[in-house]
Amino acid sequence: MSKSSKCVVIGIAGASASGKSLFAKSVYQEVSDEIGAGCISVISEDCYYKDQSNMSMAQRVRTNYDHPQSMDHALLVEHLKLLKSGTAIEMPQYSYTEHTRLPTTKHLGPTRVILLEGILLFTDEAIRSQMDASIFMDTPLDICLARRIERDVRERGRKLESVLAQYHLTVRPMFKQFIEPSKQYADVIIPRGGKNRIAIDIIKTRIRHLLAQSEEKH
Ligand SMILES: Nc1ncnc2c1ncn2[C@@H]1O[C@H](COP(=O)(O)OP(=O)(O)O)[C@@H](O)[C@H]1O
Ligand SMILES: Nc1ccn([C@@H]2O[C@H](COP(=O)(O)O)[C@@H](O)[C@H]2O)c(=O)n1
């Protein structure tokens, strides 16, 4: 990507396990086939949880990971601005078992399209202002919980009891307080999760349109 060409940022928010990652992955694969894999990237807000390496494990498990204060949104905004200006970043990597950033980072170069996905993205005006289009995954909470139990036990090293306790203590209350109200900032609200074929096609069309617009300007 040249330093002068515009980068298109699509924000994807919604409850935990609502299908944000799956939706981003589907759009990524299909847009990659059209414009090339090096032209599109996915950034997960989860990589921007605050570093907690200076805290004990006992302290880390007490963090409320569904509250906006658990996120380093300032770093995320800084990285989005750098990528848009044509500069590569060192993206933090996150461990759900260690509850903190990994010591390693991922080198990420600028791309023409960024798919940005995460639960709390729309709660922050500075992040919203970086987006060209915003999508909210409107999956019923009972379906999200069932998917989260399966995923967290299978992929994030959790026990059923801890997933349920965390759900009642923070995940559901913070969804009601912060995430659900942030739906008002979405351009498009998508039901039925990450496999919604028509929604994927609509977003692909919008990306093509935004890319064509940015090419006309340069
Ligand atoms: N429409 C769907 N049908 C079946 N499973 C789905 C659907 N959408 C998401 N999933 C599954 O639910 C789980 C959570 O989805 P994911 O995309 O990781 O959610 P999020 O990124 O919002 O936390 C994953 O295992 C994913 O494969
Ligand atoms: N150490 C952590 C960090 C985050 N979480 C949970 O992850 C959810 C957000 O990620 P999704 O992929 O599900 O959108 C969020 O609800 C946090 O509760 C965690 O459990 N542990």
XYZ file of C-alpha atoms and ligand atoms in Angstrom:
266
model
C 0.000 0.000 0.000
C 1.416 3.416 -0.910
C 1.628 6.083 1.836
C -0.976 8.209 0.021
C -3.675 5.572 -0.603
C -6.572 5.394 1.828
C -7.047 2.454 4.162
C -10.619 1.253 4.699
C -11.465 0.276 8.303
C -14.541 -1.884 9.013
C -15.481 -2.170 12.709
C -17.267 -5.330 13.910
C -18.655 -5.300 17.470
C -21.173 -7.340 19.476
C -21.360 -9.675 22.459
C -18.656 -12.197 23.254
C -19.156 -15.281 21.010
C -21.689 -13.445 18.837
C -19.694 -14.436 15.739
C -17.430 -11.391 15.231
C -14.262 -13.412 14.538
C -16.022 -15.883 12.277
C -17.646 -13.057 10.317
C -14.294 -11.231 10.002
C -12.601 -14.476 8.910
C -15.211 -15.127 6.210
C -14.973 -11.559 4.849
C -11.150 -11.737 5.059
C -10.963 -14.947 3.038
C -13.350 -13.791 0.333
C -11.882 -10.274 -0.011
C -8.348 -11.766 -0.030
C -9.336 -13.845 -3.044
C -10.355 -10.650 -4.850
C -7.641 -8.140 -3.911
C -4.823 -10.346 -2.570
C -4.028 -11.643 0.916
C -1.458 -8.896 1.549
C -4.099 -6.205 1.027
C -6.409 -7.003 3.940
C -5.805 -7.685 7.640
C -7.814 -8.553 10.747
C -7.134 -6.838 14.071
C -8.735 -8.172 17.244
C -9.422 -5.727 20.062
C -8.487 -8.600 22.429
C -4.818 -8.069 21.472
C -5.164 -4.655 23.129
C -6.160 -5.842 26.604
C -3.883 -3.998 29.033
C -0.613 -5.685 29.836
C -0.889 -7.365 33.263
C 2.515 -9.051 33.371
C 3.376 -7.115 36.552
C 0.346 -8.577 38.380
C 0.028 -11.936 40.151
C -2.214 -14.630 38.630
C -4.585 -14.207 41.595
C -4.957 -10.503 40.717
C -5.299 -11.201 36.973
C -8.246 -13.570 37.381
C -10.084 -10.835 39.288
C -9.896 -8.347 36.369
C -13.202 -7.426 34.733
C -12.359 -8.213 31.080
C -15.689 -6.877 29.839
C -15.204 -3.327 31.148
C -13.766 -0.641 28.808
C -11.023 0.088 31.360
C -9.508 -3.367 30.774
C -8.542 -2.254 27.251
C -5.569 -0.202 26.068
C -7.686 1.674 23.520
C -5.122 4.496 23.308
C -2.560 2.043 21.869
C -5.157 0.628 19.475
C -5.987 4.121 18.153
C -2.273 4.928 17.821
C -1.743 1.708 15.830
C -4.721 2.374 13.548
C -3.387 5.859 12.807
C 0.088 4.470 12.053
C -1.297 1.809 9.693
C -3.419 4.417 7.930
C -0.356 6.595 7.459
C 1.425 3.654 5.788
C 3.581 2.626 8.768
C 3.903 -0.953 10.055
C 3.133 -1.762 13.710
C 4.185 -4.337 16.299
C 0.776 -5.712 17.309
C 0.564 -7.114 20.861
C -0.334 -10.800 21.196
C -2.632 -11.979 23.974
C -2.876 -15.118 26.116
C -6.312 -16.024 27.533
C -4.686 -18.601 29.801
C -2.071 -16.207 31.226
C -4.539 -13.261 31.169
C -1.879 -10.935 29.806
C 0.111 -10.002 26.723
C 2.693 -12.412 25.399
C 6.310 -11.191 25.328
C 6.227 -11.483 21.524
C 4.492 -9.132 19.056
C 3.264 -9.615 15.481
C 4.713 -7.380 12.786
C 1.772 -6.001 10.796
C 2.264 -3.915 7.683
C -0.281 -1.418 6.308
C -3.093 -2.905 4.186
C -5.857 -1.416 2.033
C -8.548 -2.941 4.263
C -8.564 -3.531 8.035
C -11.286 -5.639 9.660
C -11.321 -4.578 13.316
C -13.311 -6.820 15.658
C -14.029 -6.608 19.386
C -16.699 -6.353 22.076
C -16.060 -2.764 23.255
C -14.968 -0.993 20.067
C -18.077 1.173 19.683
C -17.930 2.437 23.275
C -14.944 4.644 22.401
C -15.406 7.712 20.197
C -11.710 7.797 19.277
C -11.991 4.275 17.832
C -15.346 4.919 16.145
C -13.870 7.915 14.361
C -11.274 5.621 12.715
C -13.987 3.461 11.072
C -15.449 3.763 7.584
C -18.305 1.382 8.382
C -19.535 -0.259 11.579
C -21.290 -3.597 12.028
C -22.978 -5.014 15.154
C -23.464 -8.773 15.468
C -26.924 -9.063 17.040
C -26.902 -12.681 18.192
C -29.227 -13.635 21.100
C -27.338 -13.860 24.412
C -28.399 -17.454 25.137
C -26.833 -18.558 21.837
C -23.692 -16.518 22.631
C -23.436 -18.205 26.040
C -23.779 -21.706 24.574
C -21.076 -20.913 21.978
C -18.831 -19.282 24.560
C -18.992 -22.308 26.872
C -17.941 -24.628 24.044
C -15.205 -22.280 22.766
C -13.736 -21.315 26.158
C -13.547 -24.944 27.328
C -12.115 -26.128 23.990
C -9.786 -23.209 23.126
C -9.194 -21.000 26.160
C -8.448 -23.612 28.846
C -11.527 -22.862 30.969
C -13.816 -25.034 33.117
C -17.603 -24.919 32.700
C -18.024 -23.585 36.275
C -15.605 -20.684 35.687
C -17.233 -19.729 32.354
C -20.652 -19.611 34.036
C -19.405 -17.696 37.093
C -17.659 -15.097 34.897
C -20.767 -14.836 32.718
C -22.994 -13.919 35.681
C -20.413 -11.690 37.402
C -19.160 -9.561 34.478
C -19.917 -10.775 30.919
C -23.702 -10.322 30.975
C -23.816 -7.170 33.208
C -21.134 -5.408 31.122
C -22.921 -6.398 27.914
C -26.063 -4.696 29.256
C -24.174 -1.630 30.531
C -21.714 -0.979 27.692
C -21.963 -3.256 24.657
C -25.689 -3.383 23.944
C -26.069 0.442 24.187
C -23.147 0.849 21.741
C -25.319 -0.806 19.053
C -26.657 2.703 18.371
C -23.369 3.487 16.588
C -23.665 0.626 14.082
C -24.369 1.282 10.409
C -25.519 -2.311 9.942
C -26.992 -4.743 12.504
C -26.472 -8.408 11.629
C -28.608 -11.248 13.019
C -27.678 -14.967 13.190
C -23.906 -14.668 13.670
C -20.821 -15.266 11.621
C -22.349 -17.351 8.838
C -24.941 -14.829 7.611
C -24.344 -15.102 3.847
C -26.289 -12.007 2.803
C -24.537 -9.871 5.434
C -21.109 -11.083 4.215
C -22.060 -10.139 0.636
C -23.325 -6.686 1.716
C -20.072 -5.906 3.551
C -17.975 -7.142 0.617
C -19.927 -4.824 -1.711
C -19.367 -1.906 0.666
C -15.629 -2.643 0.851
C -15.416 -2.704 -2.962
C -17.272 0.625 -3.077
C -14.997 2.255 -0.461
C -11.870 0.984 -2.244
C -13.119 2.314 -5.603
C -13.886 5.685 -3.993
C -10.400 5.904 -2.480
C -8.803 5.007 -5.839
C -10.768 7.799 -7.579
C -9.394 10.316 -5.049
C -5.745 9.293 -5.576
N -23.665 -18.767 12.720
C -22.948 -19.644 13.444
N -23.293 -20.936 13.477
C -22.599 -21.829 14.226
N -21.522 -21.495 14.985
C -21.133 -20.231 14.990
C -21.818 -19.217 14.224
N -21.190 -18.029 14.446
C -20.174 -18.298 15.300
N -20.133 -19.606 15.608
C -19.189 -20.285 16.530
O -19.352 -19.718 17.826
C -18.097 -19.557 18.476
C -17.877 -18.087 18.808
O -17.783 -17.389 17.578
P -16.658 -16.270 17.385
O -16.691 -15.846 15.957
O -15.357 -16.725 17.954
O -17.294 -15.144 18.325
P -16.704 -13.740 18.808
O -15.526 -13.409 17.947
O -17.852 -12.786 18.638
O -16.350 -13.930 20.250
C -17.025 -20.104 17.520
O -16.737 -21.431 17.885
C -17.722 -20.055 16.146
O -17.229 -21.012 15.268
N -8.039 -12.855 30.061
C -9.246 -12.766 29.479
C -9.531 -11.814 28.517
C -10.783 -11.771 27.953
N -11.737 -12.654 28.327
C -13.079 -12.628 27.721
O -12.984 -12.518 26.322
C -14.175 -11.912 25.830
C -13.859 -11.099 24.595
O -13.385 -11.916 23.559
P -14.407 -12.530 22.459
O -13.470 -13.198 21.491
O -15.306 -13.485 23.153
O -15.159 -11.378 21.874
C -14.719 -11.034 26.944
O -16.095 -11.278 27.116
C -13.907 -11.447 28.181
O -14.732 -11.846 29.241
C -11.438 -13.601 29.285
O -12.320 -14.420 29.662
N -10.203 -13.652 29.840
